[in-house]
Amino acid sequence: MYRIEERIISWCNGLLKRFGGRNLIISIPYVWIFLFFICPCLILIKISFSEEILSTPPYTSIVDWISGATLQVRLNLGNYLTLFTDEMYMEGFATSILIAGACTICCLVLGFPMAYAIARSSEKYRSILLMLVVLPFWTSFLIRVYAWIVLLSPAGVINNILIKLGLISAPLPLMNNTYAACLGIVYAYLPFMILPLYSAIEKIDYSLMEAAYDLGCTPLKAFFAVIVPLAMPGIFAGSALVFVPAIGEFVIPELLGDAQTLTIGRLVWNEFFCNLSWPTAAALSIILLIFVVLPIVLAQRQKELVSTKEQQQ
């Protein structure tokens, strides 16, 4: 018994000496990414190439043994072909991209002045303003969405105020439409745009603005010629942080949007839980993952280009 324990201890000590404590600690994030990101993605890819059946789980295996000796791999591309030939799925892709793009632009238009104002504010108020930006994250995401239902519903706060002021005679249809969904998404993800923009704008040397004024630029022209180009890394980072979750958003369009508006998130939910079509839902998820990863890769590429230009200068 003692010999077995000694061998185990000796084996563990050998591993620590071989890999080192530092390397072992560094490997923890990679192990986490592999277990909780790469492995689930591989499982989704496997399901997306399978066929739908009435069973538990409701899909076939893509690997079979024939006569116990021959390994056969069967990949079903029909799930992906369906996504690009069926008008319903194409409409869902287009709607999700349009909503996510519109919300990203709105967040940029609203977030840039806020980030600029926070960056130019005095040290005394800067921390308070930043705290107000992140304050919504202290409450539940679902509660914040339901707060908009209270405001926008036919018997909600906004309609009641307008009716009491005599501005309208009947409640306005402020909810259950695409505009309400976009409003909720912009509200939910606006801080993700403000914080990267603030981080980029804060590092700008404002003596460049004074130099632009001396060269005859108006304040508006100097702003677009100096501040906007130097804040481009924050613009790309903030746009990616907003576009990525917005394109797959399910909760906000489901609660605030129109039931007839198809989005990728709603299609994935319906295929998984209503139709029990796991292969189609998995294929949708993989396509969604591509849409999610692409902006991140572009943002990282832009960051590398900016860093290369700074080093060359």
mmCIF file of C-alpha atoms in Angstrom:
data_model
loop_
_atom_site.group_PDB
_atom_site.id
_atom_site.type_symbol
_atom_site.label_atom_id
_atom_site.label_comp_id
_atom_site.label_asym_id
_atom_site.label_seq_id
_atom_site.Cartn_x
_atom_site.Cartn_y
_atom_site.Cartn_z
ATOM 1 C CA MET A 1 0.000 0.000 0.000
ATOM 2 C CA TYR A 2 2.759 2.376 0.969
ATOM 3 C CA ARG A 3 4.687 1.479 -2.176
ATOM 4 C CA ILE A 4 1.689 2.439 -4.355
ATOM 5 C CA GLU A 5 1.363 5.791 -2.586
ATOM 6 C CA GLU A 6 5.089 6.405 -2.949
ATOM 7 C CA ARG A 7 4.888 5.660 -6.668
ATOM 8 C CA ILE A 8 1.956 8.055 -7.109
ATOM 9 C CA ILE A 9 3.775 10.806 -5.202
ATOM 10 C CA SER A 10 6.946 10.149 -7.189
ATOM 11 C CA TRP A 11 4.969 10.276 -10.465
ATOM 12 C CA CYS A 12 3.345 13.598 -9.505
ATOM 13 C CA ASN A 13 6.702 15.068 -8.508
ATOM 14 C CA GLY A 14 8.117 13.946 -11.844
ATOM 15 C CA LEU A 15 5.309 15.724 -13.710
ATOM 16 C CA LEU A 16 5.879 18.922 -11.740
ATOM 17 C CA LYS A 17 9.603 18.792 -12.470
ATOM 18 C CA ARG A 18 9.005 18.089 -16.152
ATOM 19 C CA PHE A 19 6.411 20.765 -16.806
ATOM 20 C CA GLY A 20 7.268 23.149 -13.983
ATOM 21 C CA GLY A 21 4.844 24.960 -11.720
ATOM 22 C CA ARG A 22 4.819 28.053 -13.935
ATOM 23 C CA ASN A 23 3.996 26.110 -17.100
ATOM 24 C CA LEU A 24 1.296 24.224 -15.233
ATOM 25 C CA ILE A 25 -0.377 27.473 -14.173
ATOM 26 C CA ILE A 26 -0.090 28.919 -17.680
ATOM 27 C CA SER A 27 -1.751 25.817 -19.137
ATOM 28 C CA ILE A 28 -4.906 26.221 -17.004
ATOM 29 C CA PRO A 29 -6.603 28.791 -19.329
ATOM 30 C CA TYR A 30 -5.816 26.641 -22.370
ATOM 31 C CA VAL A 31 -7.297 23.584 -20.686
ATOM 32 C CA TRP A 32 -10.391 25.647 -19.791
ATOM 33 C CA ILE A 33 -10.780 26.854 -23.397
ATOM 34 C CA PHE A 34 -10.337 23.324 -24.720
ATOM 35 C CA LEU A 35 -12.883 21.766 -22.343
ATOM 36 C CA PHE A 36 -15.572 24.450 -22.398
ATOM 37 C CA PHE A 37 -15.199 25.983 -25.863
ATOM 38 C CA ILE A 38 -13.396 23.723 -28.335
ATOM 39 C CA CYS A 39 -14.998 20.459 -27.172
ATOM 40 C CA PRO A 40 -18.590 21.827 -27.286
ATOM 41 C CA CYS A 41 -17.874 23.283 -30.736
ATOM 42 C CA LEU A 42 -16.602 19.916 -31.939
ATOM 43 C CA ILE A 43 -19.749 18.253 -30.583
ATOM 44 C CA LEU A 44 -21.901 20.821 -32.413
ATOM 45 C CA ILE A 45 -19.971 20.222 -35.635
ATOM 46 C CA LYS A 46 -20.492 16.481 -35.258
ATOM 47 C CA ILE A 47 -24.245 16.903 -34.701
ATOM 48 C CA SER A 48 -24.525 19.340 -37.634
ATOM 49 C CA PHE A 49 -23.283 16.627 -40.031
ATOM 50 C CA SER A 50 -25.653 13.960 -38.691
ATOM 51 C CA GLU A 51 -29.184 13.066 -39.789
ATOM 52 C CA GLU A 52 -32.389 13.691 -37.878
ATOM 53 C CA ILE A 53 -34.198 10.655 -36.446
ATOM 54 C CA LEU A 54 -37.004 9.993 -33.974
ATOM 55 C CA SER A 55 -34.892 8.808 -31.090
ATOM 56 C CA THR A 56 -33.015 9.981 -28.017
ATOM 57 C CA PRO A 57 -30.823 11.811 -28.872
ATOM 58 C CA PRO A 58 -32.640 12.774 -32.100
ATOM 59 C CA TYR A 59 -29.709 12.377 -34.492
ATOM 60 C CA THR A 60 -27.644 9.603 -36.028
ATOM 61 C CA SER A 61 -23.989 8.874 -35.487
ATOM 62 C CA ILE A 62 -21.575 10.010 -38.187
ATOM 63 C CA VAL A 63 -19.171 7.136 -37.441
ATOM 64 C CA ASP A 64 -20.111 3.464 -37.847
ATOM 65 C CA TRP A 65 -18.208 0.213 -37.681
ATOM 66 C CA ILE A 66 -19.020 -2.164 -40.549
ATOM 67 C CA SER A 67 -18.533 -5.850 -39.741
ATOM 68 C CA GLY A 68 -16.592 -4.778 -36.673
ATOM 69 C CA ALA A 69 -13.506 -3.896 -38.715
ATOM 70 C CA THR A 70 -14.236 -1.146 -41.256
ATOM 71 C CA LEU A 71 -14.751 2.413 -40.048
ATOM 72 C CA GLN A 72 -17.331 4.349 -42.066
ATOM 73 C CA VAL A 73 -17.793 8.121 -41.745
ATOM 74 C CA ARG A 74 -21.067 9.555 -43.065
ATOM 75 C CA LEU A 75 -21.292 13.324 -43.328
ATOM 76 C CA ASN A 76 -24.683 14.812 -44.102
ATOM 77 C CA LEU A 77 -24.315 18.187 -45.828
ATOM 78 C CA GLY A 78 -28.063 18.552 -46.224
ATOM 79 C CA ASN A 79 -28.403 20.521 -42.988
ATOM 80 C CA TYR A 80 -26.113 23.267 -44.288
ATOM 81 C CA LEU A 81 -27.659 23.213 -47.768
ATOM 82 C CA THR A 82 -31.088 23.690 -46.207
ATOM 83 C CA LEU A 83 -29.928 26.828 -44.407
ATOM 84 C CA PHE A 84 -28.873 28.483 -47.666
ATOM 85 C CA THR A 85 -31.790 27.312 -49.798
ATOM 86 C CA ASP A 86 -34.749 27.752 -47.452
ATOM 87 C CA GLU A 87 -36.106 31.317 -47.495
ATOM 88 C CA MET A 88 -37.025 31.144 -43.808
ATOM 89 C CA TYR A 89 -33.421 30.657 -42.706
ATOM 90 C CA MET A 90 -32.097 33.208 -45.182
ATOM 91 C CA GLU A 91 -34.593 35.714 -43.806
ATOM 92 C CA GLY A 92 -33.407 34.911 -40.284
ATOM 93 C CA PHE A 93 -29.767 35.500 -41.255
ATOM 94 C CA ALA A 94 -30.558 38.768 -43.027
ATOM 95 C CA THR A 95 -32.761 40.058 -40.205
ATOM 96 C CA SER A 96 -30.185 39.232 -37.532
ATOM 97 C CA ILE A 97 -27.368 40.904 -39.472
ATOM 98 C CA LEU A 98 -29.464 44.019 -40.148
ATOM 99 C CA ILE A 99 -30.616 44.331 -36.529
ATOM 100 C CA ALA A 100 -27.121 43.723 -35.148
ATOM 101 C CA GLY A 101 -25.581 46.175 -37.626
ATOM 102 C CA ALA A 102 -28.180 48.874 -36.926
ATOM 103 C CA CYS A 103 -27.793 48.452 -33.163
ATOM 104 C CA THR A 104 -23.996 48.609 -33.480
ATOM 105 C CA ILE A 105 -24.214 51.880 -35.423
ATOM 106 C CA CYS A 106 -26.667 53.321 -32.873
ATOM 107 C CA CYS A 107 -24.384 52.310 -30.002
ATOM 108 C CA LEU A 108 -21.435 53.946 -31.773
ATOM 109 C CA VAL A 109 -23.340 57.187 -32.418
ATOM 110 C CA LEU A 110 -24.542 57.341 -28.805
ATOM 111 C CA GLY A 111 -21.438 55.919 -27.164
ATOM 112 C CA PHE A 112 -18.755 58.046 -28.832
ATOM 113 C CA PRO A 113 -19.938 61.398 -27.398
ATOM 114 C CA MET A 114 -20.410 59.770 -23.980
ATOM 115 C CA ALA A 115 -16.944 58.212 -24.024
ATOM 116 C CA TYR A 116 -15.411 61.491 -25.208
ATOM 117 C CA ALA A 117 -17.177 63.446 -22.466
ATOM 118 C CA ILE A 118 -16.016 60.983 -19.800
ATOM 119 C CA ALA A 119 -12.427 61.050 -21.090
ATOM 120 C CA ARG A 120 -12.369 64.867 -21.084
ATOM 121 C CA SER A 121 -13.999 65.207 -17.668
ATOM 122 C CA SER A 122 -11.987 65.983 -14.554
ATOM 123 C CA GLU A 123 -10.514 63.220 -12.427
ATOM 124 C CA LYS A 124 -13.001 64.108 -9.707
ATOM 125 C CA TYR A 125 -16.047 63.076 -11.757
ATOM 126 C CA ARG A 126 -14.511 60.508 -14.127
ATOM 127 C CA SER A 127 -14.781 57.552 -11.759
ATOM 128 C CA ILE A 128 -18.379 58.480 -10.936
ATOM 129 C CA LEU A 129 -19.318 58.645 -14.625
ATOM 130 C CA LEU A 130 -17.668 55.295 -15.315
ATOM 131 C CA MET A 131 -19.546 53.789 -12.389
ATOM 132 C CA LEU A 132 -22.821 55.059 -13.881
ATOM 133 C CA VAL A 133 -21.927 53.345 -17.168
ATOM 134 C CA VAL A 134 -21.395 49.942 -15.530
ATOM 135 C CA LEU A 135 -24.193 50.392 -12.977
ATOM 136 C CA PRO A 136 -26.808 48.495 -15.074
ATOM 137 C CA PHE A 137 -24.639 45.364 -14.869
ATOM 138 C CA TRP A 138 -25.309 45.248 -11.130
ATOM 139 C CA THR A 139 -28.867 44.144 -11.861
ATOM 140 C CA SER A 140 -30.147 41.074 -13.668
ATOM 141 C CA PHE A 141 -30.219 41.223 -17.465
ATOM 142 C CA LEU A 142 -33.762 39.835 -17.510
ATOM 143 C CA ILE A 143 -34.982 42.431 -15.007
ATOM 144 C CA ARG A 144 -33.599 45.220 -17.194
ATOM 145 C CA VAL A 145 -35.467 43.837 -20.206
ATOM 146 C CA TYR A 146 -38.702 43.549 -18.228
ATOM 147 C CA ALA A 147 -38.246 47.177 -17.162
ATOM 148 C CA TRP A 148 -38.627 48.135 -20.821
ATOM 149 C CA ILE A 149 -41.832 46.101 -20.981
ATOM 150 C CA VAL A 150 -43.174 48.209 -18.110
ATOM 151 C CA LEU A 151 -42.235 51.366 -20.011
ATOM 152 C CA LEU A 152 -43.346 50.414 -23.536
ATOM 153 C CA SER A 153 -46.444 48.252 -23.025
ATOM 154 C CA PRO A 154 -49.877 49.661 -24.020
ATOM 155 C CA ALA A 155 -50.669 50.157 -20.320
ATOM 156 C CA GLY A 156 -47.107 51.196 -19.553
ATOM 157 C CA VAL A 157 -45.588 54.346 -18.164
ATOM 158 C CA ILE A 158 -44.924 56.138 -21.463
ATOM 159 C CA ASN A 159 -48.420 55.620 -22.892
ATOM 160 C CA ASN A 160 -50.060 56.615 -19.601
ATOM 161 C CA ILE A 161 -48.074 59.859 -19.453
ATOM 162 C CA LEU A 162 -48.874 60.735 -23.079
ATOM 163 C CA ILE A 163 -52.590 60.001 -22.574
ATOM 164 C CA LYS A 164 -52.764 62.079 -19.377
ATOM 165 C CA LEU A 165 -51.030 64.975 -21.141
ATOM 166 C CA GLY A 166 -53.645 64.769 -23.898
ATOM 167 C CA LEU A 167 -51.056 64.154 -26.617
ATOM 168 C CA ILE A 168 -52.644 60.852 -27.708
ATOM 169 C CA SER A 169 -56.109 59.343 -27.343
ATOM 170 C CA ALA A 170 -55.123 55.672 -27.674
ATOM 171 C CA PRO A 171 -51.990 53.794 -26.625
ATOM 172 C CA LEU A 172 -49.161 53.773 -29.146
ATOM 173 C CA PRO A 173 -47.818 50.394 -30.360
ATOM 174 C CA LEU A 174 -44.404 50.871 -28.775
ATOM 175 C CA MET A 175 -43.853 47.169 -28.109
ATOM 176 C CA ASN A 176 -43.824 43.944 -30.128
ATOM 177 C CA ASN A 177 -41.965 45.416 -33.094
ATOM 178 C CA THR A 178 -38.435 45.543 -34.437
ATOM 179 C CA TYR A 179 -37.865 49.073 -33.134
ATOM 180 C CA ALA A 180 -38.545 48.001 -29.560
ATOM 181 C CA ALA A 181 -36.153 45.072 -29.955
ATOM 182 C CA CYS A 182 -33.451 47.393 -31.313
ATOM 183 C CA LEU A 183 -34.053 49.819 -28.456
ATOM 184 C CA GLY A 184 -33.616 47.041 -25.910
ATOM 185 C CA ILE A 185 -30.441 45.755 -27.586
ATOM 186 C CA VAL A 186 -28.911 49.247 -27.764
ATOM 187 C CA TYR A 187 -29.700 49.831 -24.098
ATOM 188 C CA ALA A 188 -28.288 46.448 -23.058
ATOM 189 C CA TYR A 189 -25.023 46.657 -25.012
ATOM 190 C CA LEU A 190 -24.260 50.389 -24.995
ATOM 191 C CA PRO A 191 -21.731 50.036 -22.117
ATOM 192 C CA PHE A 192 -19.779 47.532 -24.228
ATOM 193 C CA MET A 193 -19.269 50.343 -26.758
ATOM 194 C CA ILE A 194 -18.550 53.130 -24.270
ATOM 195 C CA LEU A 195 -15.803 51.392 -22.289
ATOM 196 C CA PRO A 196 -13.475 50.480 -25.229
ATOM 197 C CA LEU A 197 -14.021 53.930 -26.735
ATOM 198 C CA TYR A 198 -13.176 55.585 -23.433
ATOM 199 C CA SER A 199 -10.030 53.485 -23.122
ATOM 200 C CA ALA A 200 -8.894 54.567 -26.609
ATOM 201 C CA ILE A 201 -9.848 58.246 -26.307
ATOM 202 C CA GLU A 202 -8.223 58.633 -22.890
ATOM 203 C CA LYS A 203 -4.788 57.833 -24.387
ATOM 204 C CA ILE A 204 -5.020 60.556 -27.052
ATOM 205 C CA ASP A 205 -2.667 63.512 -26.698
ATOM 206 C CA TYR A 206 -5.002 66.519 -26.836
ATOM 207 C CA SER A 207 -2.170 68.808 -27.847
ATOM 208 C CA LEU A 208 -2.817 67.400 -31.326
ATOM 209 C CA MET A 209 -6.213 69.097 -31.255
ATOM 210 C CA GLU A 210 -4.556 72.422 -30.427
ATOM 211 C CA ALA A 211 -2.149 71.882 -33.307
ATOM 212 C CA ALA A 212 -5.115 71.254 -35.610
ATOM 213 C CA TYR A 213 -6.727 74.505 -34.423
ATOM 214 C CA ASP A 214 -3.493 76.376 -35.131
ATOM 215 C CA LEU A 215 -3.517 74.982 -38.668
ATOM 216 C CA GLY A 216 -6.977 76.444 -39.247
ATOM 217 C CA CYS A 217 -9.230 73.464 -38.554
ATOM 218 C CA THR A 218 -12.648 74.056 -37.087
ATOM 219 C CA PRO A 219 -13.489 72.094 -33.904
ATOM 220 C CA LEU A 220 -15.668 69.673 -35.885
ATOM 221 C CA LYS A 221 -13.051 69.140 -38.593
ATOM 222 C CA ALA A 222 -10.303 68.702 -35.995
ATOM 223 C CA PHE A 223 -12.461 66.165 -34.176
ATOM 224 C CA PHE A 224 -12.904 63.994 -37.273
ATOM 225 C CA ALA A 225 -9.303 64.498 -38.418
ATOM 226 C CA VAL A 226 -7.610 63.791 -35.072
ATOM 227 C CA ILE A 227 -9.869 62.114 -32.501
ATOM 228 C CA VAL A 228 -11.755 59.676 -34.728
ATOM 229 C CA PRO A 229 -8.684 58.121 -36.452
ATOM 230 C CA LEU A 230 -6.822 57.763 -33.157
ATOM 231 C CA ALA A 231 -9.906 56.208 -31.537
ATOM 232 C CA MET A 232 -10.255 53.636 -34.333
ATOM 233 C CA PRO A 233 -8.999 50.699 -32.180
ATOM 234 C CA GLY A 234 -11.725 51.478 -29.636
ATOM 235 C CA ILE A 235 -14.302 51.767 -32.425
ATOM 236 C CA PHE A 236 -13.413 48.336 -33.798
ATOM 237 C CA ALA A 237 -13.292 46.743 -30.340
ATOM 238 C CA GLY A 238 -16.588 48.287 -29.235
ATOM 239 C CA SER A 239 -18.305 47.394 -32.510
ATOM 240 C CA ALA A 240 -17.182 43.781 -32.163
ATOM 241 C CA LEU A 241 -18.348 43.623 -28.530
ATOM 242 C CA VAL A 242 -21.801 44.894 -29.552
ATOM 243 C CA PHE A 243 -22.247 43.109 -32.891
ATOM 244 C CA VAL A 244 -21.149 39.687 -31.618
ATOM 245 C CA PRO A 245 -23.815 39.227 -28.900
ATOM 246 C CA ALA A 246 -26.463 41.223 -30.778
ATOM 247 C CA ILE A 247 -26.452 38.950 -33.829
ATOM 248 C CA GLY A 248 -27.363 35.923 -31.714
ATOM 249 C CA GLU A 249 -29.610 37.708 -29.225
ATOM 250 C CA PHE A 250 -32.727 35.751 -28.305
ATOM 251 C CA VAL A 251 -34.188 37.138 -25.079
ATOM 252 C CA ILE A 252 -34.682 40.768 -26.146
ATOM 253 C CA PRO A 253 -36.317 40.067 -29.555
ATOM 254 C CA GLU A 254 -38.476 37.413 -27.900
ATOM 255 C CA LEU A 255 -39.765 39.757 -25.169
ATOM 256 C CA LEU A 256 -39.826 43.118 -26.963
ATOM 257 C CA GLY A 257 -39.899 42.209 -30.651
ATOM 258 C CA ASP A 258 -42.512 41.014 -33.083
ATOM 259 C CA ALA A 259 -43.366 37.320 -32.952
ATOM 260 C CA GLN A 260 -43.228 37.216 -36.766
ATOM 261 C CA THR A 261 -39.673 38.585 -36.928
ATOM 262 C CA LEU A 262 -37.259 35.704 -37.433
ATOM 263 C CA THR A 263 -33.755 35.946 -36.006
ATOM 264 C CA ILE A 264 -30.980 33.385 -35.772
ATOM 265 C CA GLY A 265 -31.410 33.086 -32.014
ATOM 266 C CA ARG A 266 -35.125 32.416 -32.357
ATOM 267 C CA LEU A 267 -34.563 29.880 -35.150
ATOM 268 C CA VAL A 268 -31.998 27.983 -33.069
ATOM 269 C CA TRP A 269 -34.404 27.904 -30.122
ATOM 270 C CA ASN A 270 -37.289 26.664 -32.280
ATOM 271 C CA GLU A 271 -35.224 23.938 -33.939
ATOM 272 C CA PHE A 272 -33.751 22.687 -30.673
ATOM 273 C CA PHE A 273 -36.750 22.809 -28.349
ATOM 274 C CA CYS A 274 -39.855 22.941 -30.561
ATOM 275 C CA ASN A 275 -38.997 20.876 -33.638
ATOM 276 C CA LEU A 276 -36.349 18.702 -31.934
ATOM 277 C CA SER A 277 -34.266 19.070 -35.091
ATOM 278 C CA TRP A 278 -30.870 19.054 -33.432
ATOM 279 C CA PRO A 279 -28.801 18.666 -36.648
ATOM 280 C CA THR A 280 -30.407 21.749 -38.209
ATOM 281 C CA ALA A 281 -30.057 23.699 -34.962
ATOM 282 C CA ALA A 282 -26.404 22.663 -34.690
ATOM 283 C CA ALA A 283 -25.750 23.797 -38.265
ATOM 284 C CA LEU A 284 -27.414 27.125 -37.454
ATOM 285 C CA SER A 285 -25.202 27.451 -34.382
ATOM 286 C CA ILE A 286 -22.046 26.806 -36.413
ATOM 287 C CA ILE A 287 -23.020 29.458 -38.971
ATOM 288 C CA LEU A 288 -23.784 31.830 -36.102
ATOM 289 C CA LEU A 289 -20.371 31.048 -34.611
ATOM 290 C CA ILE A 290 -18.750 32.045 -37.904
ATOM 291 C CA PHE A 291 -20.623 35.362 -37.854
ATOM 292 C CA VAL A 292 -19.485 35.858 -34.251
ATOM 293 C CA VAL A 293 -15.817 34.982 -34.768
ATOM 294 C CA LEU A 294 -15.391 36.998 -37.978
ATOM 295 C CA PRO A 295 -15.768 40.480 -36.361
ATOM 296 C CA ILE A 296 -13.381 39.441 -33.578
ATOM 297 C CA VAL A 297 -10.768 38.349 -36.133
ATOM 298 C CA LEU A 298 -11.201 41.604 -38.070
ATOM 299 C CA ALA A 299 -10.891 43.665 -34.880
ATOM 300 C CA GLN A 300 -7.755 41.775 -33.886
ATOM 301 C CA ARG A 301 -6.340 42.275 -37.373
ATOM 302 C CA GLN A 302 -7.029 46.009 -37.174
ATOM 303 C CA LYS A 303 -5.324 46.146 -33.778
ATOM 304 C CA GLU A 304 -2.237 44.415 -35.174
ATOM 305 C CA LEU A 305 -2.103 46.813 -38.132
ATOM 306 C CA VAL A 306 -2.305 49.836 -35.827
ATOM 307 C CA SER A 307 0.387 48.386 -33.582
ATOM 308 C CA THR A 308 2.630 47.742 -36.608
ATOM 309 C CA LYS A 309 2.195 51.319 -37.854
ATOM 310 C CA GLU A 310 3.023 52.704 -34.404
ATOM 311 C CA GLN A 311 6.204 50.630 -34.260
ATOM 312 C CA GLN A 312 7.246 51.797 -37.732
ATOM 313 C CA GLN A 313 6.764 55.409 -36.723
#
